[in-house]
Each structure stands twice: as structure tokens, then as C-alpha cells.
Short mmCIF file of C-alpha atoms and ligand atoms in Angstrom, two decimals:
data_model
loop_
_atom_site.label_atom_id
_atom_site.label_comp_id
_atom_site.label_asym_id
_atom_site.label_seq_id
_atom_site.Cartn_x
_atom_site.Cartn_y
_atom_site.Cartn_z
CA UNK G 5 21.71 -0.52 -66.29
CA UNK G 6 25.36 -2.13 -65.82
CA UNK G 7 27.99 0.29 -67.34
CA UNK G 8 32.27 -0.25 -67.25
CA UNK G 9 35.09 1.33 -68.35
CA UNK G 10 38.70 0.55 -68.22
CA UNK G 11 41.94 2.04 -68.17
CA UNK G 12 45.67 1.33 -69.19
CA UNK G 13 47.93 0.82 -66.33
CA UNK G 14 45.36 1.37 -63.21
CA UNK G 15 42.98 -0.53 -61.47
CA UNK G 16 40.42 -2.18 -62.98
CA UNK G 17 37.72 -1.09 -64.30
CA UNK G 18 35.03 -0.02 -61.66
CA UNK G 19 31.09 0.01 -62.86
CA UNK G 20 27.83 0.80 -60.81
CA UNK G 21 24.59 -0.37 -61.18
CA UNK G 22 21.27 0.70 -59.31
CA UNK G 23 17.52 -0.88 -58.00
CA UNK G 24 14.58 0.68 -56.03
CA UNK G 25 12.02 0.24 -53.51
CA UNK G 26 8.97 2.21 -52.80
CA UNK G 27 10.88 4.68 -50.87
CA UNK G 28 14.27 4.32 -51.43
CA UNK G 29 16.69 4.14 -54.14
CA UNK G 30 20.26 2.12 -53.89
CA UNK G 31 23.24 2.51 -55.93
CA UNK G 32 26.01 0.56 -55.97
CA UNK G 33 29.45 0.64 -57.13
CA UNK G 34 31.86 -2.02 -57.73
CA UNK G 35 35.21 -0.98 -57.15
CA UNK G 36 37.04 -4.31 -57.83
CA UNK G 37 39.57 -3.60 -55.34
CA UNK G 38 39.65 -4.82 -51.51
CA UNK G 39 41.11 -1.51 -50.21
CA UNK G 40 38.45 0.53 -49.88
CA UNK G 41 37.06 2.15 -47.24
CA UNK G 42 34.38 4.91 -45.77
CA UNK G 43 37.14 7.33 -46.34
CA UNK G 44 37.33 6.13 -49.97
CA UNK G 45 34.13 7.66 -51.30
CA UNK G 46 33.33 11.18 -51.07
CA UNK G 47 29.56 12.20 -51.75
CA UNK G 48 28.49 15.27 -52.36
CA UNK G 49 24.42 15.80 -53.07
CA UNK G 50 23.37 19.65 -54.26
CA UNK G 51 20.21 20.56 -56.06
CA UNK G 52 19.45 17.59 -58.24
CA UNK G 53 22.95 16.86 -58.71
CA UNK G 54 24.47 13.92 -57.16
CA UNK G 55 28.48 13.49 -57.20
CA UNK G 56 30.59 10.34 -55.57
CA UNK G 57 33.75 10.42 -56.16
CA UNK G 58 35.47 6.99 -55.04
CA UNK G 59 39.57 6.86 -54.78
CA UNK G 60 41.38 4.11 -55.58
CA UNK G 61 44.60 3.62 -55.22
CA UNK G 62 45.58 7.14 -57.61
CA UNK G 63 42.90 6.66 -59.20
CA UNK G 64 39.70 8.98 -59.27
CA UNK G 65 36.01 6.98 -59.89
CA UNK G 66 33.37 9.79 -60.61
CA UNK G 67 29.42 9.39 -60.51
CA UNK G 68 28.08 12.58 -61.66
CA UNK G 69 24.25 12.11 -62.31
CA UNK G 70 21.61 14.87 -62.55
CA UNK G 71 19.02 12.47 -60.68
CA UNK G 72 15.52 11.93 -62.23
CA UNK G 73 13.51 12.64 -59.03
CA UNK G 74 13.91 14.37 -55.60
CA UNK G 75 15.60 12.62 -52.86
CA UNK G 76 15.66 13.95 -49.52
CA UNK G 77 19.08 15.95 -48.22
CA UNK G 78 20.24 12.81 -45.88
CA UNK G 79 21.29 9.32 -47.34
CA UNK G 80 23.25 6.18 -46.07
CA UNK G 81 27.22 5.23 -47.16
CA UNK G 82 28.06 1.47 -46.51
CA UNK G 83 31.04 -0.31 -47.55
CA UNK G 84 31.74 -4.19 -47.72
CA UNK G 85 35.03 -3.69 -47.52
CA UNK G 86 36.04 -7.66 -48.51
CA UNK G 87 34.02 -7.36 -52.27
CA UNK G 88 35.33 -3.38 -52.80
CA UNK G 89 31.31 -2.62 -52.89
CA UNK G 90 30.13 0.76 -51.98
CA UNK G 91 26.44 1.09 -51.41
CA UNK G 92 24.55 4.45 -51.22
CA UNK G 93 20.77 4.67 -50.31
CA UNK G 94 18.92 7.44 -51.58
CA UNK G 95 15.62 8.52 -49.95
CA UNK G 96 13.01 9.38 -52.10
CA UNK G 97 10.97 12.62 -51.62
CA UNK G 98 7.99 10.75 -53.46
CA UNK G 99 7.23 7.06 -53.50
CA UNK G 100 6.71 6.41 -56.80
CA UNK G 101 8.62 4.31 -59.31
CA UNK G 102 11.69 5.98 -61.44
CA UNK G 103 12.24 5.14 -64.83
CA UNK G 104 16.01 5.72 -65.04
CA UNK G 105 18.35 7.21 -62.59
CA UNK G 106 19.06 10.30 -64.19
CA UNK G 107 20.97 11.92 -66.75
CA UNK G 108 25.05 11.90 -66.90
CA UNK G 109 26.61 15.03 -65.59
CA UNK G 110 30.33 16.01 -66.85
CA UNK G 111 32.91 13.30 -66.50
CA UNK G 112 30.31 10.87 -65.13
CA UNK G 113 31.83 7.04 -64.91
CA UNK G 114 34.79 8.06 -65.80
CA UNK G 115 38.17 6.64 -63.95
CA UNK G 116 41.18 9.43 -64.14
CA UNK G 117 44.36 9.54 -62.11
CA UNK G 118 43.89 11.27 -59.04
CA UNK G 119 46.46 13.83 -60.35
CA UNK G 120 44.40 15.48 -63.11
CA UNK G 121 40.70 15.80 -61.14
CA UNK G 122 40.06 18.94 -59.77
CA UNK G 123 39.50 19.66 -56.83
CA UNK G 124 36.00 19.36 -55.66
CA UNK G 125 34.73 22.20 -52.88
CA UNK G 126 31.59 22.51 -50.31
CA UNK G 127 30.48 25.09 -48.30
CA UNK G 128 30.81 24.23 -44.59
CA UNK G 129 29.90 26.22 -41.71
CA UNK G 130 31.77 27.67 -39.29
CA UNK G 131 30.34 26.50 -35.91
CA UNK G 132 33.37 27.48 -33.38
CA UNK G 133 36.43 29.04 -32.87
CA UNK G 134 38.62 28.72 -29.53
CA UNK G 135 41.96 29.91 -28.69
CA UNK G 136 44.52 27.28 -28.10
CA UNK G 137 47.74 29.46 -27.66
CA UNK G 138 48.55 33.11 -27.95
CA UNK G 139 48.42 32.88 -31.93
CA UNK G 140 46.72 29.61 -32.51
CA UNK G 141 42.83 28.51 -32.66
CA UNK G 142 40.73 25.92 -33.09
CA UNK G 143 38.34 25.77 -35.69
CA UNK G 144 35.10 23.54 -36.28
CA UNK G 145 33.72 23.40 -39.46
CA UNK G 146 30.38 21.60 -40.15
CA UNK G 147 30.00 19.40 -43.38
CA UNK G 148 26.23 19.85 -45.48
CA UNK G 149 24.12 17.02 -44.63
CA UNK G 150 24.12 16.00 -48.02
CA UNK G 151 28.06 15.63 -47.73
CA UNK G 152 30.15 12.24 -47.30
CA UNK G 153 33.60 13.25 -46.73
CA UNK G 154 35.66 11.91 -44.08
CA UNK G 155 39.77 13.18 -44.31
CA UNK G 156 42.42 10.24 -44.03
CA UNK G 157 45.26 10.15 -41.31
CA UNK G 158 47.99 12.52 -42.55
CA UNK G 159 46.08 14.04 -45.36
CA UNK G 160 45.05 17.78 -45.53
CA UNK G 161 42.29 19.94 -47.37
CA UNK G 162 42.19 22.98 -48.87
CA UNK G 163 40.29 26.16 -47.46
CA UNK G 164 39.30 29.21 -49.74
CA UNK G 165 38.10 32.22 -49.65
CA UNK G 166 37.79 35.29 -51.68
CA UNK G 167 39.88 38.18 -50.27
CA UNK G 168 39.54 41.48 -52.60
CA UNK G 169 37.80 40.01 -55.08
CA UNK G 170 40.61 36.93 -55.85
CA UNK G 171 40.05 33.01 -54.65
CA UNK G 172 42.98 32.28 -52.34
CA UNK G 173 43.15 28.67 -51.36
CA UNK G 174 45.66 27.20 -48.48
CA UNK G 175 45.90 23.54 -47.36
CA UNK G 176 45.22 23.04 -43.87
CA UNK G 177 45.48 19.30 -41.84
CA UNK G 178 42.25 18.40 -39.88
CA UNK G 179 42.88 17.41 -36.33
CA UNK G 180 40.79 15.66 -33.93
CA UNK G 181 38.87 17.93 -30.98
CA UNK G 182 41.35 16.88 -28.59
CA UNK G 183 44.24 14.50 -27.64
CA UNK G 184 42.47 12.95 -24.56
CA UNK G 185 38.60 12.40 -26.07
CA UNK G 186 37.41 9.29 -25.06
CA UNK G 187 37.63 6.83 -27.96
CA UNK G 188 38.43 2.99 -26.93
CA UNK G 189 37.14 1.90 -30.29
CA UNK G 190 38.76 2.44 -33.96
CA UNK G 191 39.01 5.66 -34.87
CA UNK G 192 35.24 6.37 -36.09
CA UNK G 193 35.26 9.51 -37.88
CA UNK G 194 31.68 9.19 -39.19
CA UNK G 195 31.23 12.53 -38.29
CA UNK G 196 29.81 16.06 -39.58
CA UNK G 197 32.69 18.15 -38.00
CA UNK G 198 36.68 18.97 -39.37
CA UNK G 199 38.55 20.20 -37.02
CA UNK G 200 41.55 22.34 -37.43
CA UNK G 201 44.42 24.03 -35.24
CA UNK G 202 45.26 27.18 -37.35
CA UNK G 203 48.08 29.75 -36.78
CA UNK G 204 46.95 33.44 -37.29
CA UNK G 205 49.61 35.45 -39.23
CA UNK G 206 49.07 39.09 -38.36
CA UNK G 207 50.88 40.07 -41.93
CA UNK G 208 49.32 36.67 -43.47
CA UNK G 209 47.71 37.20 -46.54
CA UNK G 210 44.79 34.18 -45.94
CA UNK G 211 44.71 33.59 -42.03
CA UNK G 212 43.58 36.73 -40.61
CA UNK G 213 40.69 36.66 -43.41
CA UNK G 214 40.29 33.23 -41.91
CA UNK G 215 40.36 34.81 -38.50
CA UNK G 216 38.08 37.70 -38.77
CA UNK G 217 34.80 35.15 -39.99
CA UNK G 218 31.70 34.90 -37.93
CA UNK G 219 30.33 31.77 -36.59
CA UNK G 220 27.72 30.98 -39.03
CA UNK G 221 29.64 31.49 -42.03
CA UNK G 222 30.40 29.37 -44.47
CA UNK G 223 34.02 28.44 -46.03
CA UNK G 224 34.21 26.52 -49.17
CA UNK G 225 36.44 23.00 -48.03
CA UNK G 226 38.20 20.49 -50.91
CA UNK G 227 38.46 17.30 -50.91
CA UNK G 228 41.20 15.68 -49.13
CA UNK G 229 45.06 15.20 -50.22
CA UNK G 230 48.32 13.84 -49.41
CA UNK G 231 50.54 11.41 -49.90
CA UNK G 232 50.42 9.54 -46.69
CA UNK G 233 49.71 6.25 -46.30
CA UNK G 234 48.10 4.62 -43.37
CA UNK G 235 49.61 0.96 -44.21
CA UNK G 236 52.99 2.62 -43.12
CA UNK G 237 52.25 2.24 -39.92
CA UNK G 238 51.63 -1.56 -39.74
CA UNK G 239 53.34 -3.55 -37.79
CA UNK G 240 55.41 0.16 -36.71
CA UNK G 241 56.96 -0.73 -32.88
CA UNK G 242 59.03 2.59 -32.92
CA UNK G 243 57.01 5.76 -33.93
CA UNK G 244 59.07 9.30 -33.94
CA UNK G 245 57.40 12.30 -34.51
CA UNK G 246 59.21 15.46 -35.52
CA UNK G 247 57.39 18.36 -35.25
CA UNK G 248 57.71 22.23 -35.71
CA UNK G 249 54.84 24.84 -34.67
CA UNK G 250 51.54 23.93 -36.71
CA UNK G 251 53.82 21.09 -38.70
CA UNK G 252 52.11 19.14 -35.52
CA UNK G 253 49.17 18.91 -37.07
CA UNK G 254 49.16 16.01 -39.43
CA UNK G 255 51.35 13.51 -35.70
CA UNK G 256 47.60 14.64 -33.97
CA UNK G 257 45.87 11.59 -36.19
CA UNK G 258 48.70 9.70 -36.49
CA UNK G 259 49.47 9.70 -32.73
CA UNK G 260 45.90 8.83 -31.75
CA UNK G 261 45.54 6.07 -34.66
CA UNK G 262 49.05 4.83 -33.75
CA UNK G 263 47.88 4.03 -30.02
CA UNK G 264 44.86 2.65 -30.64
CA UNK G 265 45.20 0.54 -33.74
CA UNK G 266 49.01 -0.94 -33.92
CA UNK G 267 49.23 -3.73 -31.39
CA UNK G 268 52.71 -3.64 -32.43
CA UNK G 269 53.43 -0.18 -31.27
CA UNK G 270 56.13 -0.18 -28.37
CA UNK G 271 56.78 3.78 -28.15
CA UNK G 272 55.75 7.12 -29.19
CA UNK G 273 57.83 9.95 -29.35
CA UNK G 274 57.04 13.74 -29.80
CA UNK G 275 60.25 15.93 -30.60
CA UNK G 276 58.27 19.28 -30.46
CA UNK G 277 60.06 22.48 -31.56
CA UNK G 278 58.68 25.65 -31.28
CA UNK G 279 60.29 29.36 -30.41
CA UNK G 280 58.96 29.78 -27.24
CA UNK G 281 56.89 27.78 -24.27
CA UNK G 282 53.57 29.63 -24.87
CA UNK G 283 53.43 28.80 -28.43
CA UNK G 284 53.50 24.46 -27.60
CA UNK G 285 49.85 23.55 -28.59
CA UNK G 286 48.12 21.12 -26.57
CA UNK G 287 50.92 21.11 -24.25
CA UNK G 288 49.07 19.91 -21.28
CA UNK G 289 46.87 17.59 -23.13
CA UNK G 290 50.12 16.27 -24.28
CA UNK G 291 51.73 15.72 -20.97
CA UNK G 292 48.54 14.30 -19.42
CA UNK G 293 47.94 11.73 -22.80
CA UNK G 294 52.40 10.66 -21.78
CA UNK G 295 50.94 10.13 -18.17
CA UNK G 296 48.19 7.90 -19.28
CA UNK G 297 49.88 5.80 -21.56
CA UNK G 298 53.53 4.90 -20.82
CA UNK G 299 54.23 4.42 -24.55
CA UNK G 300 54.17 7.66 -25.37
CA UNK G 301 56.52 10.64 -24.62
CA UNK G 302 56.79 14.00 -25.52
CA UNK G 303 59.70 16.56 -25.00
CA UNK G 304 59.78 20.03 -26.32
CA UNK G 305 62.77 22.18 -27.78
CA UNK G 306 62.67 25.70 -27.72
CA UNK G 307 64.72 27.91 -30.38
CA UNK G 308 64.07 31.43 -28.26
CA UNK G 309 63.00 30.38 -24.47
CA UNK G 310 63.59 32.77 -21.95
CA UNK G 311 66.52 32.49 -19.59
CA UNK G 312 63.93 30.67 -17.03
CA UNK G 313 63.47 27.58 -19.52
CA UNK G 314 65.53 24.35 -18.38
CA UNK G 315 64.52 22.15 -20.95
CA UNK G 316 66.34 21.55 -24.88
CA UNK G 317 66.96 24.46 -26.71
CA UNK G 318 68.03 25.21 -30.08
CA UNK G 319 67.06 24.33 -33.53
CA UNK G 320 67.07 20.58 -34.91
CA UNK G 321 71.08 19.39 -34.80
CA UNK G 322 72.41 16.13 -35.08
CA UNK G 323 73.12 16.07 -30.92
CA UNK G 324 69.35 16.55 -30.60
CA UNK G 325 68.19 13.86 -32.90
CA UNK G 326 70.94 11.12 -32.09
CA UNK G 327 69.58 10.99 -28.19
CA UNK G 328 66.02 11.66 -29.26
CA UNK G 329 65.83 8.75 -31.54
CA UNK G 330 66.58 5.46 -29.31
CA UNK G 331 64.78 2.33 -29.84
CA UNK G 332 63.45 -0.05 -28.27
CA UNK G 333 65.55 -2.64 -29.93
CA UNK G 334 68.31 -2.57 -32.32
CA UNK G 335 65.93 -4.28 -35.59
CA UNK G 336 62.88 -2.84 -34.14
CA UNK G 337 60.34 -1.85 -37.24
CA UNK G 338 60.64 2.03 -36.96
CA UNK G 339 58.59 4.99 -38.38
CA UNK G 340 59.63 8.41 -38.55
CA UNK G 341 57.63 11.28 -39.34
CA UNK G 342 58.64 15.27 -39.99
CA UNK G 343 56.38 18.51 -40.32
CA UNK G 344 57.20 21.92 -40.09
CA UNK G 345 58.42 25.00 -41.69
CA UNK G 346 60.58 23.94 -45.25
CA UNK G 347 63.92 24.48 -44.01
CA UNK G 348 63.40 22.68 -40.53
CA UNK G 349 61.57 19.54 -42.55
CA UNK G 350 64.38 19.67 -45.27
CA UNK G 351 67.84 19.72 -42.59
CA UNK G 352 65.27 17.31 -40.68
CA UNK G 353 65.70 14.44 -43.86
CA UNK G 354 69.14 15.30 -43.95
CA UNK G 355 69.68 14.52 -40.87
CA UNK G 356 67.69 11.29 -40.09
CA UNK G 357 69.61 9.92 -43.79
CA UNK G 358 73.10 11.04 -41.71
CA UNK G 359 71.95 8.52 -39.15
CA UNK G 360 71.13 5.81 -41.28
CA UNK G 361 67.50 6.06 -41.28
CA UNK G 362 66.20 4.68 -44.67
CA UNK G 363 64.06 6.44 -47.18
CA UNK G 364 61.14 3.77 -46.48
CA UNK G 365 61.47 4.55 -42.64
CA UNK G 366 60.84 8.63 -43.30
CA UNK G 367 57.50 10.26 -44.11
CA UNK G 368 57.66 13.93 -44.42
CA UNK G 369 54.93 16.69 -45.15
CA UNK G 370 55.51 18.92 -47.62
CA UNK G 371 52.76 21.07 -49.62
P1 FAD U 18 51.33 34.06 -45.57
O1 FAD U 18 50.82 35.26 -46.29
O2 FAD U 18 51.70 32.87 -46.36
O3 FAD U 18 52.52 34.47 -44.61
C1 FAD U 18 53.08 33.58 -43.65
C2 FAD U 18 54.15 34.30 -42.84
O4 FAD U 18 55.16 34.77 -43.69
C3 FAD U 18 53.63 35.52 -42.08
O5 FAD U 18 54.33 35.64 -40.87
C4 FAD U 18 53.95 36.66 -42.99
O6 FAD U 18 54.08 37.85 -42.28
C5 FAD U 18 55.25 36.19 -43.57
N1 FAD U 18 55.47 36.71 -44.91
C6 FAD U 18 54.60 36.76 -45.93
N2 FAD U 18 55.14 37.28 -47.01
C7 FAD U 18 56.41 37.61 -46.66
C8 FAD U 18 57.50 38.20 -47.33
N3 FAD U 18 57.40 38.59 -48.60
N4 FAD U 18 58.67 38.36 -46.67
C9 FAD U 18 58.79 37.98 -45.40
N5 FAD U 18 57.79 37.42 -44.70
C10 FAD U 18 56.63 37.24 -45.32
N6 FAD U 18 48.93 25.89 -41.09
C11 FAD U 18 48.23 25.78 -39.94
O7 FAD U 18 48.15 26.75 -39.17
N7 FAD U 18 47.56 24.61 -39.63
C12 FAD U 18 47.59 23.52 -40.45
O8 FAD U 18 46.97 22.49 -40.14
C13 FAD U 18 48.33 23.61 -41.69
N8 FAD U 18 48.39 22.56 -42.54
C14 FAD U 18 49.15 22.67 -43.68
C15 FAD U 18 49.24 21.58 -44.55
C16 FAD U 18 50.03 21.66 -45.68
C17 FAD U 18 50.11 20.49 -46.62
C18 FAD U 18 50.77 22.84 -45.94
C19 FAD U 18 51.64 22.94 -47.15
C20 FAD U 18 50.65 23.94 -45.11
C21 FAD U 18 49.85 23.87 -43.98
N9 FAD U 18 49.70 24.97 -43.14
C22 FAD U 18 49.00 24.84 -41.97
C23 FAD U 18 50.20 26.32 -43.52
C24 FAD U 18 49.08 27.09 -44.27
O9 FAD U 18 48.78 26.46 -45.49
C25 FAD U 18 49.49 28.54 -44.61
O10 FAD U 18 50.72 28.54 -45.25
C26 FAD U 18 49.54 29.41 -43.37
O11 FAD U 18 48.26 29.42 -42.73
C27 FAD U 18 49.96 30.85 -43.67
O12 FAD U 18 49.03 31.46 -44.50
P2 FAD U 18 48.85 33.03 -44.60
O13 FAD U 18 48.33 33.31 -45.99
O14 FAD U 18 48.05 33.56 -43.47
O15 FAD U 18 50.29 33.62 -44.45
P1 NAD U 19 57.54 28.76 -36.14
O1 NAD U 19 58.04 29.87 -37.00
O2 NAD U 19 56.84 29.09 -34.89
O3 NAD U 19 58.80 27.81 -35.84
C1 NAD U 19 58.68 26.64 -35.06
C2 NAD U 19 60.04 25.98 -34.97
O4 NAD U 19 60.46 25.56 -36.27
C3 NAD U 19 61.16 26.86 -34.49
O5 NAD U 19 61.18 26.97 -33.09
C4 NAD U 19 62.38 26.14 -35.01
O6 NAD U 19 62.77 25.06 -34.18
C5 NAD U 19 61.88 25.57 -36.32
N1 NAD U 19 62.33 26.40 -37.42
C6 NAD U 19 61.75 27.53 -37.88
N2 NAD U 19 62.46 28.05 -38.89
C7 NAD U 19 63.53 27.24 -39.05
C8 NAD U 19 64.64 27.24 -39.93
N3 NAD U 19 64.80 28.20 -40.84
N4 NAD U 19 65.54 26.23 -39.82
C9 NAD U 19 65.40 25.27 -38.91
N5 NAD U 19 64.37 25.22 -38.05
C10 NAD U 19 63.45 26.19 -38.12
O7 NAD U 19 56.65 27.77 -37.00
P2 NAD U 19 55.17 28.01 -37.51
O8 NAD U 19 54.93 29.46 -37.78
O9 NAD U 19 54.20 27.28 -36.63
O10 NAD U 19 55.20 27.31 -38.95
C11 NAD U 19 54.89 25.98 -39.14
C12 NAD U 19 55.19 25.58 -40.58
O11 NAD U 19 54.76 24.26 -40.78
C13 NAD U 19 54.54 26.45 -41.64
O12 NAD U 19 55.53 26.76 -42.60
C14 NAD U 19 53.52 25.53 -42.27
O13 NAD U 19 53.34 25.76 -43.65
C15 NAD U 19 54.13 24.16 -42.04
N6 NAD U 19 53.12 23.08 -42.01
C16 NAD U 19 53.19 22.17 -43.01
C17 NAD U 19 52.28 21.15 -43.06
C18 NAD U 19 52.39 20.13 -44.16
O14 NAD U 19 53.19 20.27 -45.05
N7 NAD U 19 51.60 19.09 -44.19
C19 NAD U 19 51.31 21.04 -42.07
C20 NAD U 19 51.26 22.00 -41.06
C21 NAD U 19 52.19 23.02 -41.03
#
């Protein structure tokens, strides 16, 4: 059973093919591409229907079978990332032989631009919640078991619930657990829990809902989005991070991925603005992760400190930015990022162009 499609303008076509054993059952897709990776493929396994989504590039591959036979809740993801193949093995509930794989669910094997899928949701749990500042937690969700999803550096996900009767869905940026956590290796996300640092609103209209769950409960979470790319930070050997309250939550991946995976990387720096000092998250993390590794600095600017603050004040200027931003050598490769409220990311842009920063040399987040 070899199917393919094709489409004008993107990527080749993908097809996927499948073969069994006694006990398990392996299907395979072919992306034709090189770029693909465990993040790539997003698996989703409910009832008797199986979903795997694979991006590539802005393109959106969909498997959508209703499977012939039980399979048990768990299964395997690999990738061989030099052919583009994606393997998933299925364990059957039953050894015995199936005749086909099942029968096509809506959209199955077809290859759309990422732009016009929908978004895709799964119940996770809710496992913990721990205060981080005055208004800001940490939340763990836990993925299904019968979930594959693994969020990219510097993309976010969607959280809904229903709040009087009416889904309300805001995008949120998964973090890691913590600056410091031991991890000498690539980043290995192959994990079951999203972590995110959320700001409670008291007059919000979705975070105190957000706020008032139970541990136990379950929040339906999208599939991941965003425009950043992790290629941008090849060969980076100047990395500036602007960031305003929660708008540091899409530098915590890029920070940790930054030290650990660019050889080329010569310095980090944090530009963190927030109104006051009890409102910096992860402040001492922060200052014990610039004491561990010399690359990477962090300084804070405050727009309402009290009168006993002696460090930068203000909002973002041009006199904050022109001494912030020195590197390490005059054609140094250099990669600036910006999150935060709008106006702060928007005079942010302006700013960095005033100093001759190029377009190519800017990411910014933006919903
Ligand atoms: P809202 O109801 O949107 O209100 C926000 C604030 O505005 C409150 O102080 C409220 O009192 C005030 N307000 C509301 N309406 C009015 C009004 N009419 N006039 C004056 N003031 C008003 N947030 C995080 O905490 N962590 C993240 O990781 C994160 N990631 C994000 C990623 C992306 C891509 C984007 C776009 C946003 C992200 N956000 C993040 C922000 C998040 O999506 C929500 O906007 C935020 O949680 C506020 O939601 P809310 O419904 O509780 O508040
Ligand atoms: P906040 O209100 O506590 O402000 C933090 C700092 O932002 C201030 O100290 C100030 O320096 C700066 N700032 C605020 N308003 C400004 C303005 N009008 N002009 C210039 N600078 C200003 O911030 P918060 O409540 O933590 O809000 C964080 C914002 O970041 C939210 O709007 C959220 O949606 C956004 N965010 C976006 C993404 C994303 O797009 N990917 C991710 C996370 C957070």
C-alpha cells in the first residue's frame, strides 16, 4: 500500500507505506526532505483514531486513519533524519495478522500549507502549579500517553478553555523547568511535560480561569506555532535578548539552546525590563546561570523601582540600547531577539533599525 500526492509550489510530495510483525505494526512516512526532526511530527492516538501530522517546511502532512485493530495507548517515534523517514511502531493489543491498516479519516494524506490546517487540541493534565513571583506561576502540564508533541525553540501553543459557556483560546510559550537543570547533552525534550511561566491578570478575562484549576484537571493544548526559526542561530557569536515581563518566555529556550548547541556563541545578553524588582522571574536562577557561564549576562531595567533601586531605570530608549548592545567584535555574526508587551516590542524594532541593526539580524514575537 504505497500512496503520493503532490503539490504546486511546496515540497515534494510525501507518501507512507506500512508492514507488520506478530506484535507490532510500523508505519512509515517518507518526507523527502532532510530537515526533519522529532519535533516535526506530532502524533496524536484517541479511540481508534490515529492522527500524525508531520511539518515541513509550511507545509502540513496529515495521516488520519481510523485503524483496523486495537493498538495499545504507548508507541515508538524515530526519525532518520539524513533520508527525511519517520517511523512509528504501533503495538498491537492482539497478535494476529491485519488485513489493511484502516480506513481514511478526513483530510488523510493530504499535504496543505501550514496556514490553512486547524489547529489540532489534546487534553493534558494539570500536574503542578508553583509561584514564581508575586503574580507569576509555573505550570506543568502532562501530555496523553498516546501523544507525540514536542514544542520548537521560540514557538508557542495555544491553551483553551470554556469560560461561561464560550471557548477562549490564548497562546502561551512553553519554558523549560528551570534555567540551571542539569542538561550537558542536546536539548532532549522527549518528554511528557510543557512547562509554562504564566502571568495572572486579576481583571484578565482567561488567566484567572487558568488560575483557579485544580491539579488533576485537564486543559485542552494546540499544536505548536511561530515563526521562529532555529537555523537563525547558527553560527550566532553575539546573542541579545530583549525582554519585557512574560515577553521572557520564548529567550528561556533560546538562551539554554544557545549555550549548549552554538560553538560559535561568544556572549549572551539579557536586557530585562520589568516595573518593579519583585516582578523579574527567575531572577536568581538568572544571576547564578551569569556566574556559571561567563558568556552570559543579564541586567535588569526597572520602569517603577522604588527610590532604593540603583540599577537602570526607565523604559527602552536609545541611551539604554546603544551601551547594552556591544559586541564582541565589530563583524561579529549577531542575533537579536525582542518580546514583550506591543508597544515596547514595536519602539524596540525601531530602535535596533536606528542603530543599524538589519532586518535579518532581528527576530521579534508578536501574536
Ligand atoms: P486580558 O483579558 O487579555 O487582559 C490583560 C490585561 O489587560 C489585564 O491587566 C486586564 O485587566 C487588562 N485589560 C483587559 N481589558 C482591558 C480594557 N478594556 N481596558 C484596559 N485594560 C484592560 N503570557 C504569559 O503569561 N506567558 C506566556 O508564555 C505567554 N506567551 C505568549 C505568546 C504569544 C505568541 C502571545 C501573543 C502572548 C503570550 N502571552 C503570554 C500573553 C497571553 O496570551 C495573554 O494575553 C495573557 O495571559 C493575558 O490574558 P488574559 O485573558 O488573562 O488577560
Ligand atoms: P508589564 O506590564 O509588567 O511591563 C513590563 C515592562 O514592559 C515594563 O516595565 C516596561 O519596561 C515595558 N513596557 C510596558 N508597557 C510599555 C509601553 N507602553 N511602552 C514601552 N515599554 C513598555 O508586562 P507584562 O504584563 O508581563 O506583559 C508582557 C507582554 O508580553 C504581554 O503583552 C504578552 O502578551 C507579551 N508576550 C508576548 C509573547 C509573544 O508574542 N510571543 C510571549 C510572551 C509574552
Amino acid at each position: 500500500q504505497m500512496t503520493d500526492i503532490s503539490t504546486k509550489g511546496g515540497p515534494s510530495s510525501p507518501s507512507y507505506d506500512w508492514f507488520q510483525t506478530d506484535s507490532l505494526v510500523t508505519l512509515v512516512i517518507y518526507t523527502k526532505q532532510k530537515d526533519i526532526h522529532l519535533d516535526s511530527i506530532i502524533i496524536d492516538h484517541q479511540n481508534d483514531s490515529f492522527r500524525a501530522e508531520t511539518i515541513i517546511k509550511d507545509y502540513s502532512y496529515l495521516i488520519h486513519i481510523g485503524l483496523s485493530h486495537e493498538v495499545q495507548e504507548d508507541f515508538s517515534v524515530r526519525v532518520v533524519e539524513n533520508v527525511g523517514k519517520i517511523e512509528i511502531v504501533l503495538k498491537k493489543t492482539e497478535n494476529i495478522s491485519w488485513k489493511c491498516l484502516g480506513r481514511p479519516l478526513e483530510k488523510h494524506n493530504s499535504l496543505i500549507p501550514k496556514k490553512d490546517t486547524g489547529l489540532y487540541y489534546r487534553k493534558c493534565q494539570l500536574i503542578s502549579k508553583e509561584d514564581v513571583t508575586h503574580d507569576t506561576k509555573l505550570f506543568c502540564l502532562m501530555l496523553p500517553p498516546s501523544t507525540h508533541l514536542q514544542v520548537p525553540i521560540g514557538q508557542h501553543v495555544y491553551l483553551k478553555l470554556t469560560i461561561t459557556g464560550t471557548e477562549i483560546v490564548k497562546p502561551y510559550t512553553p519554558v523549560f523547568d528551570s534555567l540551571l537543570s542539569e542538561f550537558k547533552e542536546p536539548v532532549l525534550p522527549n518528554n511528557k511535560y510543557i512547562y509554562f511561566l504564566i502571568k495572572i491578570y486579576p481583571a484578565g478575562l482567561f488567566t484567572p480561569e487558568l488560575d483557579h484549576l485544580q491539579i488533576g484537571d485537564f486543559v485542552p493544548v494546540s499544536n505548536p506555532e511561530g515563526n521562529f526559526k532555529i537555523s537563525k542561530l547558527q553560527e550566532v557569536e553575539d546573542l541579545f535578548l530583549l525582554a519585557a515581563g512574560t515577553g521572557f518566555t520564548p529567550m528561556v529556550k533560546i538562551l539554554k539552546y544557545a549555550l549548549i548547541n552554538i560553538p560559535s556563541l561568544r556572549k549572551v545578553k539579557l536586557m530585562f525590563f520589568n516595573k518593579t524588582e519583585d516582578a523579574i522571574i527567575w531572577r536568581s536562577q538568572l544571576e547564578k546561570l551569569a556566574f556559571e557561564d561567563k558568556r552570559f549576562d543579564v541586567e535588569y531595567v526597572l520602569s517603577a523601582p522604588t527610590s532604593e533601586w540603583k540599577g537602570k531605570q526607565g523604559h527602552i530608549s536609545p541611551a539604554l540600547l546603544s551601551e547594552f548592545l556591544n559586541k564582541s567584535s565589530e563583524k561579529s555574526k549577531v542575533l537579536l531577539c525582542i518580546c514583550g508587551p506591543t508597544p515596547f516590542t514595536e519602539q524596540g524594532i525601531k530602535l535596533l533599525h536606528d542603530l543599524n541593526f538589519s532586518k535579518d539580524e532581528i527576530h521579534s514575537f508578536t501574536a
